[in-house]
Coordinates of C-alpha atoms in Angstrom, one line a residue:
X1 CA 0.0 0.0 0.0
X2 CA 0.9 3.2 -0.7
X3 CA -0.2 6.3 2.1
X4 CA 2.2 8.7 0.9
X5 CA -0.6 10.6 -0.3
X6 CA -2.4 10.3 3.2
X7 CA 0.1 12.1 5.0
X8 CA 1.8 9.1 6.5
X9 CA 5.1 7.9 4.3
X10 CA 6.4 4.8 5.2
X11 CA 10.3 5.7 6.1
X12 CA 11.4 2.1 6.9
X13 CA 9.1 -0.8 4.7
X14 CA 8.1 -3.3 6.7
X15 CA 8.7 -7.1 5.9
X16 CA 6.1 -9.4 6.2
X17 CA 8.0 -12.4 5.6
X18 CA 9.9 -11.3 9.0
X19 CA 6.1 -11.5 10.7
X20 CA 7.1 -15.6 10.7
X21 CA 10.4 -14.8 13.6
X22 CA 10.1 -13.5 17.3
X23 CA 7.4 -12.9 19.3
X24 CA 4.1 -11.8 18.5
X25 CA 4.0 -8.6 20.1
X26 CA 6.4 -5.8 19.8
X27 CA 7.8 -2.6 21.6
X28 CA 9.1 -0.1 19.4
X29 CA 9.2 3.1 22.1
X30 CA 9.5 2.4 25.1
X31 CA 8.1 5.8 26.1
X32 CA 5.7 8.6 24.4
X33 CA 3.5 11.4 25.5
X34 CA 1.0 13.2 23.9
X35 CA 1.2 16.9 22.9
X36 CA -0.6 19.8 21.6
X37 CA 0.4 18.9 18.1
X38 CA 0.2 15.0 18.6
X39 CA -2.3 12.7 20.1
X40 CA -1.8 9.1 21.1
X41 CA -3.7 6.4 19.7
X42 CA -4.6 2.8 21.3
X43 CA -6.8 0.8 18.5
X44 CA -7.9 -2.4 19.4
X45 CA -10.4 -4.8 17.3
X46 CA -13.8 -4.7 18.2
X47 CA -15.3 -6.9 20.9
X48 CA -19.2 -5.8 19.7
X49 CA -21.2 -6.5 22.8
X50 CA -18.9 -6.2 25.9
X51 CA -16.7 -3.0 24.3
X52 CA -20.2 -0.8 24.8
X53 CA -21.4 1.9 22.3
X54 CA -19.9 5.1 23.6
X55 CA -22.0 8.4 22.7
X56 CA -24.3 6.5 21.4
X57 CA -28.4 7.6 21.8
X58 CA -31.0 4.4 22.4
X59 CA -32.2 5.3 18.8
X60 CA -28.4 4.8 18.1
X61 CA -27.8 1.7 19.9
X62 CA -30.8 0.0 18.4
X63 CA -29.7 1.2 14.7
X64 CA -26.5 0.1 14.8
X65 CA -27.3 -3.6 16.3
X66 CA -29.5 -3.6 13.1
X67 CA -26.6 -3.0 11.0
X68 CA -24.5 -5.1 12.6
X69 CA -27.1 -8.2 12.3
X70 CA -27.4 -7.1 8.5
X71 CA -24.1 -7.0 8.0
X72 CA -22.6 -10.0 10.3
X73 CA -25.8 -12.0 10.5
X74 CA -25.3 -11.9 14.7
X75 CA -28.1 -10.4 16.9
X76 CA -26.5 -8.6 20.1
X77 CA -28.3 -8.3 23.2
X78 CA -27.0 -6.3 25.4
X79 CA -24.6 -3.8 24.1
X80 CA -23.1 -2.3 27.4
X81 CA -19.6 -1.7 28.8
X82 CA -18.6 -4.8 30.9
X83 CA -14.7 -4.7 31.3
X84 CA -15.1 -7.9 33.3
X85 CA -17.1 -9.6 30.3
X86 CA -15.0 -8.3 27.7
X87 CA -12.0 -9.8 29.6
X88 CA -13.5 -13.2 29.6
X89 CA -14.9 -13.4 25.9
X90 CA -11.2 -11.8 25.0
X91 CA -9.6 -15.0 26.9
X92 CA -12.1 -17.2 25.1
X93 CA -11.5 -15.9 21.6
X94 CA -7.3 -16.7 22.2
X95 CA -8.5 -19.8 23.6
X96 CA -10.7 -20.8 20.1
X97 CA -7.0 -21.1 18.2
X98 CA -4.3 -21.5 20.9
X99 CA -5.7 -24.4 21.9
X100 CA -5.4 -26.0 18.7
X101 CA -1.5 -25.0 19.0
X102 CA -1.1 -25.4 22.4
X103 CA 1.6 -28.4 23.1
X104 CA 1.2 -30.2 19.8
X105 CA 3.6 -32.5 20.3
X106 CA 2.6 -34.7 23.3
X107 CA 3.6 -38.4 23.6
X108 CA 0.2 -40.6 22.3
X109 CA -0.2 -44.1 22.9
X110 CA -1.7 -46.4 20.4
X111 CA -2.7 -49.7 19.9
X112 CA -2.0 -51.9 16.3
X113 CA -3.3 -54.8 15.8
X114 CA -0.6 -56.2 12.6
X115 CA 2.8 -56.1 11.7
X116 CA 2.5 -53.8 8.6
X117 CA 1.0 -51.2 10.9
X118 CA 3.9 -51.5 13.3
X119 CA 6.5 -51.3 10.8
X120 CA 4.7 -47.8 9.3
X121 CA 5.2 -46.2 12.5
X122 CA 8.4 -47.4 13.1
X123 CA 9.5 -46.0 9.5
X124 CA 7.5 -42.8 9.8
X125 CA 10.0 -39.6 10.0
X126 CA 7.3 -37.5 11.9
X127 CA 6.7 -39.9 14.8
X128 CA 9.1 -41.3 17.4
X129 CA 8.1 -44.6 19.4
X130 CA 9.7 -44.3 22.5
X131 CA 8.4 -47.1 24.5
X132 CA 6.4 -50.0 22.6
X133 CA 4.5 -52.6 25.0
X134 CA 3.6 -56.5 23.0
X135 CA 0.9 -58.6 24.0
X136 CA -1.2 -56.4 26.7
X137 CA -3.1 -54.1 26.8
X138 CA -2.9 -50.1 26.4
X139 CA -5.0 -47.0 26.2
X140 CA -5.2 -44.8 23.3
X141 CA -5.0 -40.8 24.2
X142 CA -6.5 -38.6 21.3
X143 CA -4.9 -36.3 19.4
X144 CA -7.0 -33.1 19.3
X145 CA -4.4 -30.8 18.1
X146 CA -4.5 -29.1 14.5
X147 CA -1.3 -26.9 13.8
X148 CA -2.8 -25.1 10.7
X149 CA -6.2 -24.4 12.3
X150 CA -4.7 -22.7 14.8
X151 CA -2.2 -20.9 12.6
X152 CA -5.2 -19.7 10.6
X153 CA -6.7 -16.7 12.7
X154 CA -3.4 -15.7 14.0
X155 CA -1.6 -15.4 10.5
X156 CA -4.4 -13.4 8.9
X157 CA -4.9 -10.9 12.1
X158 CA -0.9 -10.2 11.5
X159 CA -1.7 -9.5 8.2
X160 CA -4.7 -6.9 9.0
X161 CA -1.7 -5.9 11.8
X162 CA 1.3 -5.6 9.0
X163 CA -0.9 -3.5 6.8
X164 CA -1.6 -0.9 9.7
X165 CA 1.9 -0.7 10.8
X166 CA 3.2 0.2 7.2
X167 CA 0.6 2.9 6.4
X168 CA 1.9 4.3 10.2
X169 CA 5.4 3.5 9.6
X170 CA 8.1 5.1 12.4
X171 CA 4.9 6.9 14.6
X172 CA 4.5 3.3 16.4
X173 CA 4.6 3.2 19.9
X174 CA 3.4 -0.4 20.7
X175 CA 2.1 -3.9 18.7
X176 CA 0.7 -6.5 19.9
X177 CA -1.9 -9.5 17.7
X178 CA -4.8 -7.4 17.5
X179 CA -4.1 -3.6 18.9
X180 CA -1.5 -0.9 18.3
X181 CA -0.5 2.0 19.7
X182 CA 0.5 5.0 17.4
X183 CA 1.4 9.1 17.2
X184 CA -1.2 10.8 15.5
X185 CA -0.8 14.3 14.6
X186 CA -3.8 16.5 12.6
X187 CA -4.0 14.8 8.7
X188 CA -2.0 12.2 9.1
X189 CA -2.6 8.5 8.1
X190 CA -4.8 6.0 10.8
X191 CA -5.7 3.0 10.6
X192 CA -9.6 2.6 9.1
X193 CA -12.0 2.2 12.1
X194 CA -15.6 0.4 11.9
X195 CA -18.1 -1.6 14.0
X196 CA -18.1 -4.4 12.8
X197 CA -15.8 -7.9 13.8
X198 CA -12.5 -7.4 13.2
X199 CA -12.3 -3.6 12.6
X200 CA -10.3 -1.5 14.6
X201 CA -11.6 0.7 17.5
X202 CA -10.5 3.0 20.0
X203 CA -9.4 1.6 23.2
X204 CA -9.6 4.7 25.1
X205 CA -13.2 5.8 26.3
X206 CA -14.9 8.4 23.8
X207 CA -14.2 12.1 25.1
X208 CA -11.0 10.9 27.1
X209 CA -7.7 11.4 26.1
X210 CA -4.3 9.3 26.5
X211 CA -1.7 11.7 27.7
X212 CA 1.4 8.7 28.0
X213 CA 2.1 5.5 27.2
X214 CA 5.4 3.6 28.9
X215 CA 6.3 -0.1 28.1
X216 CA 9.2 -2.6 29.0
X217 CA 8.4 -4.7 26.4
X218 CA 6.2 -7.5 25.3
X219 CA 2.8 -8.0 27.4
X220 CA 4.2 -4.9 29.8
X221 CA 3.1 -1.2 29.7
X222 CA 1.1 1.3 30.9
X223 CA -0.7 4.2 29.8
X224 CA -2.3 7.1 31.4
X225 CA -5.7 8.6 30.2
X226 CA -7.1 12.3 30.8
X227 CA -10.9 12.6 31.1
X228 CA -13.1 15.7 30.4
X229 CA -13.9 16.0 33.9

């Protein structure tokens, strides 16, 4: 992509291939403060029914679960800020694909019942007998781990991440999966918000402002927000 025009060129091209190395989240600055030039930006994708509808009217609210049932074919119920709720749907959305990663490569036992099916798992590259048991009887553990489902949701949210960071180029702050943290100043390049699943959305409160962000890395920061009041 190409945001020159947009006010935001990209000073140091990002490679994608080098989304495959390291960890998943990143710290670029490890401190920033807003000015009166330059805001600070934390967009996050949308939880729908546990990230609330700030501003909105109950005309609003009722419109916009309309659309999003239209558009996502999902019919919310109660669209209301619950921290505690979107923290538990958050842990259950990693869960849907980490699990299918998560420790892969656990020992399995098996039972064969004939020589040829002995002999292929003794010549198969990708398993490794460690202890084999003849004549009695064993248990069979299931393998419920899928490497490529798993990889699935996490490769294409870097993607949707990778695009963002090189239409922001050197004004990150902080990365992680699904959020980023950025300088914004008036006319420059951000990141396309929406309301629907997936899209990016502000992570600080309507009306309030982040004033300082501070991280030590990976999974570690802290950020300080002003209110109107």
């Amino acid at each position: 992509h190409d945001y020159q025009g947009e006010g935001a060129p990209v000073q140091q091209p990002i490679r994608l291939e080098e989304a495959l190395f390291g960890g998943r989240t990143e710290a670029f600055v490890p401190h920033a403060e807003a000015t009166e030039t330059v805001e600070l930006r934390y967009r996050d994708v949308l939880k729908a029914e546990s990230s609330g509808s700030p501003g909105m009217t109950e005309d609003a609210k009722a419109a916009y679960m309309a659309s999003f049932f239209e558009r996502e074919g999902v019919g919310l119920d109660k669209v209301e800020e619950n921290p505690g709720l979107r923290f538990v749907a958050k842990i259950f959305l990693n869960s849907l694909w980490g699990k299918f990663c998560q420790r892969d490569d656990l020992t399995s036992t098996e039972i064969v019942d004939s020589y040829e099916a002995w002999l292929q798992r003794l010549t198969d590259p990708s398993i490794k007998v460690k202890s084999p048991e003849f004549g009695g009887a064993g248990e069979r553990a299931f393998k419920y781990a899928n490497v490529p489902i798993g990889v699935f949701t996490t490769s294409h949210a870097r993607l949707r991440l990778y695009e963002a960071l090189e239409g922001l180029g050197t004004r990150v702050i902080y990365a992680d999966t699904d959020s980023v943290v950025y300088r914004c100043s008036l006319g420059e390049y951000e990141p396309p918000g929406g309301s629907s699943l997936g899209q990016w959305t502000d992570e600080v409160p309507a009306g309030c402002r982040m004033v300082q962000f501070t991280t030590g890395g990976p999974k570690l920061y802290r950020y300080v927000v002003e209110k109107p009041d």
